[in-house]
Short mmCIF file of C-alpha atoms in Angstrom, two decimals:
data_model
loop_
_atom_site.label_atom_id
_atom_site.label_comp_id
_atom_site.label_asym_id
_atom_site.label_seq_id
_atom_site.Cartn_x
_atom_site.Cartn_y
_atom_site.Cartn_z
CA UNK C 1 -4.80 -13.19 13.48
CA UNK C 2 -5.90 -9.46 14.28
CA UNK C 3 -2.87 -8.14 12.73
CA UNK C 4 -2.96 -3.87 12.15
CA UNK C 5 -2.70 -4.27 7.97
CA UNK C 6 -2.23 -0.58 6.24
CA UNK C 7 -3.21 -1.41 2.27
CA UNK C 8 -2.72 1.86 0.08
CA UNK C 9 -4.63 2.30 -3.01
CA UNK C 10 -6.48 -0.69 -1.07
CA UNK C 11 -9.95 0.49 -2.46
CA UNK C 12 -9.65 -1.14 -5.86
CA UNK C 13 -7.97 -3.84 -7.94
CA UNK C 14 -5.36 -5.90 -6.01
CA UNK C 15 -5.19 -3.78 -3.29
CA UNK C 16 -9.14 -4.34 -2.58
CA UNK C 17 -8.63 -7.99 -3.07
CA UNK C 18 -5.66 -8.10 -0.74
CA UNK C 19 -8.09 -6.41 2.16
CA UNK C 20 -10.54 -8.91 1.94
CA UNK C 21 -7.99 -11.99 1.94
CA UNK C 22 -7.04 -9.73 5.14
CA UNK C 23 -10.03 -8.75 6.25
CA UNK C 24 -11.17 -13.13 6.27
CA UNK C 25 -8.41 -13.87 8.27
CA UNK C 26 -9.83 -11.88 11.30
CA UNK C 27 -7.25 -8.99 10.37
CA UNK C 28 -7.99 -5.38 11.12
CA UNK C 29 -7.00 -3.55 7.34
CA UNK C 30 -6.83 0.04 7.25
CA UNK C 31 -7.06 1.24 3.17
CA UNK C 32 -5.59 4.62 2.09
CA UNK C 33 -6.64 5.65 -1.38
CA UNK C 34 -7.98 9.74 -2.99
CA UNK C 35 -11.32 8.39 -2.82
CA UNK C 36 -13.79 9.21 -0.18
CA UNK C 37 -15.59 6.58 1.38
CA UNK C 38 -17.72 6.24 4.23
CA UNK C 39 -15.86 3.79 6.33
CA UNK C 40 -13.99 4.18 9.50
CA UNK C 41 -11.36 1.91 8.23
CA UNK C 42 -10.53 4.06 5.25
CA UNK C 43 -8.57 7.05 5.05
CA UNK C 44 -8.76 9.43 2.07
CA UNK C 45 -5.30 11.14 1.02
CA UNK C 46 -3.14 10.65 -1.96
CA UNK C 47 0.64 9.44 -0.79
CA UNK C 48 1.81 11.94 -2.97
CA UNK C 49 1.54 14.34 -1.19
CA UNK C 50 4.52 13.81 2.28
CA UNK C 51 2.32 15.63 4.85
CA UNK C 52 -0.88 14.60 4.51
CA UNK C 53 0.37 10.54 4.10
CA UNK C 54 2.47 11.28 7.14
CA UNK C 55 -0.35 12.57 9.20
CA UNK C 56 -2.66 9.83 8.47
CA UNK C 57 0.24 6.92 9.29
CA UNK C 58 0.44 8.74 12.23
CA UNK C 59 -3.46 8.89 12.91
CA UNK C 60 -3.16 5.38 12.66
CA UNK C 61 -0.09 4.54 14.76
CA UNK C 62 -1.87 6.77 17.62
CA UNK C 63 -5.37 4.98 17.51
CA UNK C 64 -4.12 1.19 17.18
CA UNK C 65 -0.64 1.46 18.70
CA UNK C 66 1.29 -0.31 15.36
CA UNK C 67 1.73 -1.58 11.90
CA UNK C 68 2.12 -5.20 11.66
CA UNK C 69 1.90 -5.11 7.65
CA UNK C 70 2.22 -2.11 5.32
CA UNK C 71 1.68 -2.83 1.84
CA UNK C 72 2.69 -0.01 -0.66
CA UNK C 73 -0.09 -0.57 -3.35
CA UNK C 74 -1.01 3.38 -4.67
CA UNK C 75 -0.06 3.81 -8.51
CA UNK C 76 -1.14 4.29 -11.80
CA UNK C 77 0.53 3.87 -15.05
CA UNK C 78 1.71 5.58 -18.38
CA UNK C 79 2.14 4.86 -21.58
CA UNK C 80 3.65 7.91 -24.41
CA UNK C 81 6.99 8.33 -25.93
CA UNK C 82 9.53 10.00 -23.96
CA UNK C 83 10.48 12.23 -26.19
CA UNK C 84 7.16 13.66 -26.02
CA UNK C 85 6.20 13.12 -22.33
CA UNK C 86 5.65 16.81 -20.36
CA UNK C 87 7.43 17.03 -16.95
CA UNK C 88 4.04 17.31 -15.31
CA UNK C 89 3.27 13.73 -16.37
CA UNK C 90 6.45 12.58 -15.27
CA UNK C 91 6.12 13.83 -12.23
CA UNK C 92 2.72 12.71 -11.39
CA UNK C 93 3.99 9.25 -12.09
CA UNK C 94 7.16 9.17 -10.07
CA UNK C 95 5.32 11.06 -7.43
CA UNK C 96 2.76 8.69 -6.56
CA UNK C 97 4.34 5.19 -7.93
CA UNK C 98 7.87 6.11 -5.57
CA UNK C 99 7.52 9.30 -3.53
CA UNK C 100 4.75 7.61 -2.54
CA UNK C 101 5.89 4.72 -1.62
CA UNK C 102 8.75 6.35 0.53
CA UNK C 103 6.79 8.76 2.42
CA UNK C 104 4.38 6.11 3.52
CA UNK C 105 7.56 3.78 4.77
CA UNK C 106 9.18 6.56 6.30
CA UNK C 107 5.82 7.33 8.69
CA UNK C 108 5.29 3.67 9.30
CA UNK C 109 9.03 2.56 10.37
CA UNK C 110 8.39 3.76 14.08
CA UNK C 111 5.01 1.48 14.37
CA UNK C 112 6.46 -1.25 12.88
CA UNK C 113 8.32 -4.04 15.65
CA UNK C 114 9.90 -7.27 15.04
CA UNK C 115 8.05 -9.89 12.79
CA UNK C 116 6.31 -6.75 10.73
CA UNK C 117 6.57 -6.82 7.15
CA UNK C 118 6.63 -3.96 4.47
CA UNK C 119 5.32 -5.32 1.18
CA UNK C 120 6.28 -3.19 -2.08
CA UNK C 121 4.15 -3.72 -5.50
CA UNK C 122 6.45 -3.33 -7.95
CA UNK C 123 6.08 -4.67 -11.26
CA UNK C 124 7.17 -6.94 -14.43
CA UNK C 125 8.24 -3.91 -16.04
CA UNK C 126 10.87 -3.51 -13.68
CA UNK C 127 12.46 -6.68 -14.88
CA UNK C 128 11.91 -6.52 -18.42
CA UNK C 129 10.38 -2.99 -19.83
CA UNK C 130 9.04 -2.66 -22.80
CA UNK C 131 8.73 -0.04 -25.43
CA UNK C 132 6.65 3.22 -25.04
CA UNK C 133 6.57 2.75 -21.06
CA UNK C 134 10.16 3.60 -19.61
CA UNK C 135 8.95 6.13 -17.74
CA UNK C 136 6.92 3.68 -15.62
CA UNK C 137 8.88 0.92 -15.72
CA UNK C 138 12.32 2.63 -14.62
CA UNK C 139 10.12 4.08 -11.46
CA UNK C 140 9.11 0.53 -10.86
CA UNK C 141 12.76 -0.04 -11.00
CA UNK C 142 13.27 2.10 -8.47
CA UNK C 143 10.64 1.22 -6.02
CA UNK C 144 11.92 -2.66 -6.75
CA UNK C 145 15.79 -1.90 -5.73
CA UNK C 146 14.49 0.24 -2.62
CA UNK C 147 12.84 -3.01 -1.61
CA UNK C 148 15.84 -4.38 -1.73
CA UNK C 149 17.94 -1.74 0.14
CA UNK C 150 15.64 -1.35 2.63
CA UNK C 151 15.48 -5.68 3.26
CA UNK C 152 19.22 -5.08 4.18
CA UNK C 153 18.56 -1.88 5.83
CA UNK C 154 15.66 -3.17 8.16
CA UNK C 155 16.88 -6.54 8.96
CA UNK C 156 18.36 -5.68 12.02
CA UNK C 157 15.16 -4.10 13.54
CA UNK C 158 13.11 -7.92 12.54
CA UNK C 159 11.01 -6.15 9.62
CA UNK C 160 10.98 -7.69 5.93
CA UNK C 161 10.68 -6.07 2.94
CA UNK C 162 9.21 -7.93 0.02
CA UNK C 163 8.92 -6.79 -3.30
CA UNK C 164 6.38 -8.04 -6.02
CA UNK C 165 6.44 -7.90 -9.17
CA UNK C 166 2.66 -8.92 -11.08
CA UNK C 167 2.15 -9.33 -14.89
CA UNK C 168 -0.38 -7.95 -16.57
CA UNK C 169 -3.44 -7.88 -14.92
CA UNK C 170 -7.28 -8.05 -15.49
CA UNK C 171 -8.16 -4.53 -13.49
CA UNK C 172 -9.12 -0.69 -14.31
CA UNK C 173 -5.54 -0.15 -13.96
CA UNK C 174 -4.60 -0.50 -17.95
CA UNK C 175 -7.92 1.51 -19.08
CA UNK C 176 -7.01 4.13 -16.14
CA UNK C 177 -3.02 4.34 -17.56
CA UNK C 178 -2.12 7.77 -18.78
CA UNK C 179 -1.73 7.26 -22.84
CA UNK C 180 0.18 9.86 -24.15
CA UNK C 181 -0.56 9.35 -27.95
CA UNK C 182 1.53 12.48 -29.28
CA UNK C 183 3.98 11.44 -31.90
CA UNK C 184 5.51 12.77 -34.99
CA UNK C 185 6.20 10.89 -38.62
CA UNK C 186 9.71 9.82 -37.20
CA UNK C 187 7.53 7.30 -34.78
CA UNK C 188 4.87 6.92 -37.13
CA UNK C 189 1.80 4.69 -35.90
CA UNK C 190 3.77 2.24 -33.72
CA UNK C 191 3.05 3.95 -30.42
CA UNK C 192 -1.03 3.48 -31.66
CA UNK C 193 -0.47 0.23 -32.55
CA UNK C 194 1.45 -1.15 -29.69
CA UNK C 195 -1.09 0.54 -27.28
CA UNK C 196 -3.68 -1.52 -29.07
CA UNK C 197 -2.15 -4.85 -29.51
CA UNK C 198 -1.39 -3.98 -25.58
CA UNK C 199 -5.14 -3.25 -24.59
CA UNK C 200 -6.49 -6.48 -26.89
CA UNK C 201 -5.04 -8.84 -24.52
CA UNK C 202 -7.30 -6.95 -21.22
CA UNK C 203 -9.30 -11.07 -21.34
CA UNK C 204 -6.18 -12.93 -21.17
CA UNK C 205 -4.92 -11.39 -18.19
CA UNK C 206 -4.90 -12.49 -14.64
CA UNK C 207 -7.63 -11.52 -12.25
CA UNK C 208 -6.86 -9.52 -9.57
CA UNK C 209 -8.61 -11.69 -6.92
CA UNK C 210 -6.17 -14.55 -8.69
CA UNK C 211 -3.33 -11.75 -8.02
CA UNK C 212 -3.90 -11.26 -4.75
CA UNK C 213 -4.00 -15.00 -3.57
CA UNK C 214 -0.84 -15.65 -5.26
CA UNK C 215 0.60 -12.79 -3.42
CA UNK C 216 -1.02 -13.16 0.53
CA UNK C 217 0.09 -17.08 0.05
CA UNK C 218 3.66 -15.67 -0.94
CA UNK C 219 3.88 -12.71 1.49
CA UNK C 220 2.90 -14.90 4.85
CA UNK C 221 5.46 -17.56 4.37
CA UNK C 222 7.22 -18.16 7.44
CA UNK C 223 10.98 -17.46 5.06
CA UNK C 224 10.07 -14.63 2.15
CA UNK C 225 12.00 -14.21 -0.56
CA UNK C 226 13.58 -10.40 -1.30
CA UNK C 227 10.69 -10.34 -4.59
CA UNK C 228 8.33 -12.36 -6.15
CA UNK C 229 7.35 -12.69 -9.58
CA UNK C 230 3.30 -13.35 -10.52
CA UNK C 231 2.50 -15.21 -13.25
CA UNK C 232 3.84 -17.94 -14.79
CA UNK C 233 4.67 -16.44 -17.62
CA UNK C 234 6.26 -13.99 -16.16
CA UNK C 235 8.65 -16.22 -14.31
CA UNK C 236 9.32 -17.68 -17.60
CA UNK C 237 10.37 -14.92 -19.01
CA UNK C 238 12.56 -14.00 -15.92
CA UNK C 239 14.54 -17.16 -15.99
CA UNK C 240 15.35 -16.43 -20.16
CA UNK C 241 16.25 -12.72 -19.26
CA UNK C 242 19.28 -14.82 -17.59
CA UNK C 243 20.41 -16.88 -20.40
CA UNK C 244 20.02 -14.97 -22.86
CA UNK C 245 22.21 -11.83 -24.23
CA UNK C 246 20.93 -8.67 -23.26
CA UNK C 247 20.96 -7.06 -26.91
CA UNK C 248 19.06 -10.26 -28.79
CA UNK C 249 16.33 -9.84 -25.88
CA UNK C 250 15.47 -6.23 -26.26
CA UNK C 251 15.65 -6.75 -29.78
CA UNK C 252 13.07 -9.75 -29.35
CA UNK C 253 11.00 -7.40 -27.21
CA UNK C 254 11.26 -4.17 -29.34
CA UNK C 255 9.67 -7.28 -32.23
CA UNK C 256 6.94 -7.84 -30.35
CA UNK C 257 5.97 -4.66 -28.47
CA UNK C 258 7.53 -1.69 -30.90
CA UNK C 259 4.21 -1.43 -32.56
CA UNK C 260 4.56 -1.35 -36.60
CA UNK C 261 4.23 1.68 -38.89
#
């Protein structure tokens, strides 16, 4: 097709998986991640930081004239009580999860023309958050209802915005989570022990090449949808968050993924 494809945090996980699924279909995909790589598609700078992202969007709008897909992959996660978690940590994670994500829209807006499409990982969490990760969940929040803003927003200029929200899945992205295991007697050992009941199920989990179909199938149909869920599962659980009362679900959740003393 020999679309222009911008993937950030495209050199691992789903993001790598999503540049080859690219990359087969006779796309040129441009990956922005920290790490340094020798390859003239890749571009090393963290979209954390508004200049530097900016600059290399820009680098990139000069040398191939636009951006026919931007997908907003760059993120890491964090687990810790939030009583406990330091500002610094907080930041870091709202920094590169949503900052992130908006610096790297607002440089790519101007090389994007009808037809383009600005794809947002989001995540499960957004939906349904569970215990010991508000932090990251709430700033998935976030970058899900900017997806949504910015679908309104857009439409007039022809670009979509999707959002997607994955499960868990079978990467380095759970072993490379912050975990933030300070606690006190009040919390006891249920931050430990949901951490590990939440690491035991790394096997079960989708792979990311799995991922990544699911989401270039969903992402090129001709009529998106504002988000998509991955994982059946998932979806499952989506459609009970709806019939269900609020209070009897978080209970439910807090059952399951509260950890135990």
């Amino acid at each position: 097709m020999n679309r222009i494809v911008v993937i950030t945090g495209g050199t691992s996980g789903i993001g790598l998986e999503l540049k080859n699924l690219y990359s087969q279909s006779g796309d040129t995909v441009l990956t922005i991640s920290t790490r340094q790589l020798d390859d003239p598609l890749h571009y090393s700078c963290s979209v954390s930081d508004e200049k530097n992202i900016k600059d290399v969007i820009n680098q990139i709008g000069a040398k191939y004239g636009q951006i026919d897909v931007l997908i907003n992959n760059a993120g890491f996660g964090m687990s810790g009580i939030c009583e406990f978690l330091t500002s610094d940590k907080i930041k870091d994670v709202t920094e590169v999860n949503y900052y992130g994500t908006i610096y790297t829209i607002q440089g790519a807006i101007k090389y994007m023309k009808k037809g383009s499409k600005i794809i947002n990982i989001s995540s499960a969490m957004a939906l349904f958050p569970v215990p010991f990760r508000g932090i990251y969940a709430s700033v998935k929040s976030a970058v899900l209802t900017l997806s949504f803003e910015l679908r309104m927003e857009l439409k007039s200029l022809g670009i979509d915005v999707i959002a997607i929200c994955p499960g868990d899945i079978k990467t380095n992205f759970t072993k490379n989570r912050i975990k933030d295991f300070v606690t006190n007697e009040r919390y006891g050992n249920r931050l430990e022990s949901a951490t590990l009941k939440s690491d035991s199920r790394e096997e079960k989990r989708m792979s990311a090449e799995k991922c990544a179909k699911s989401i270039y199938k969903k992402i090129n149909h001709k009529k998106s949808k504002p988000f998509y869920i991955i994982g059946t599962k998932y979806k499952i659980l989506y459609f009970i968050t709806k019939i269900t009362p609020k209070s009897w679900l978080l209970g439910i959740t807090n059952k399951l993924y509260g950890g135990k003393n």
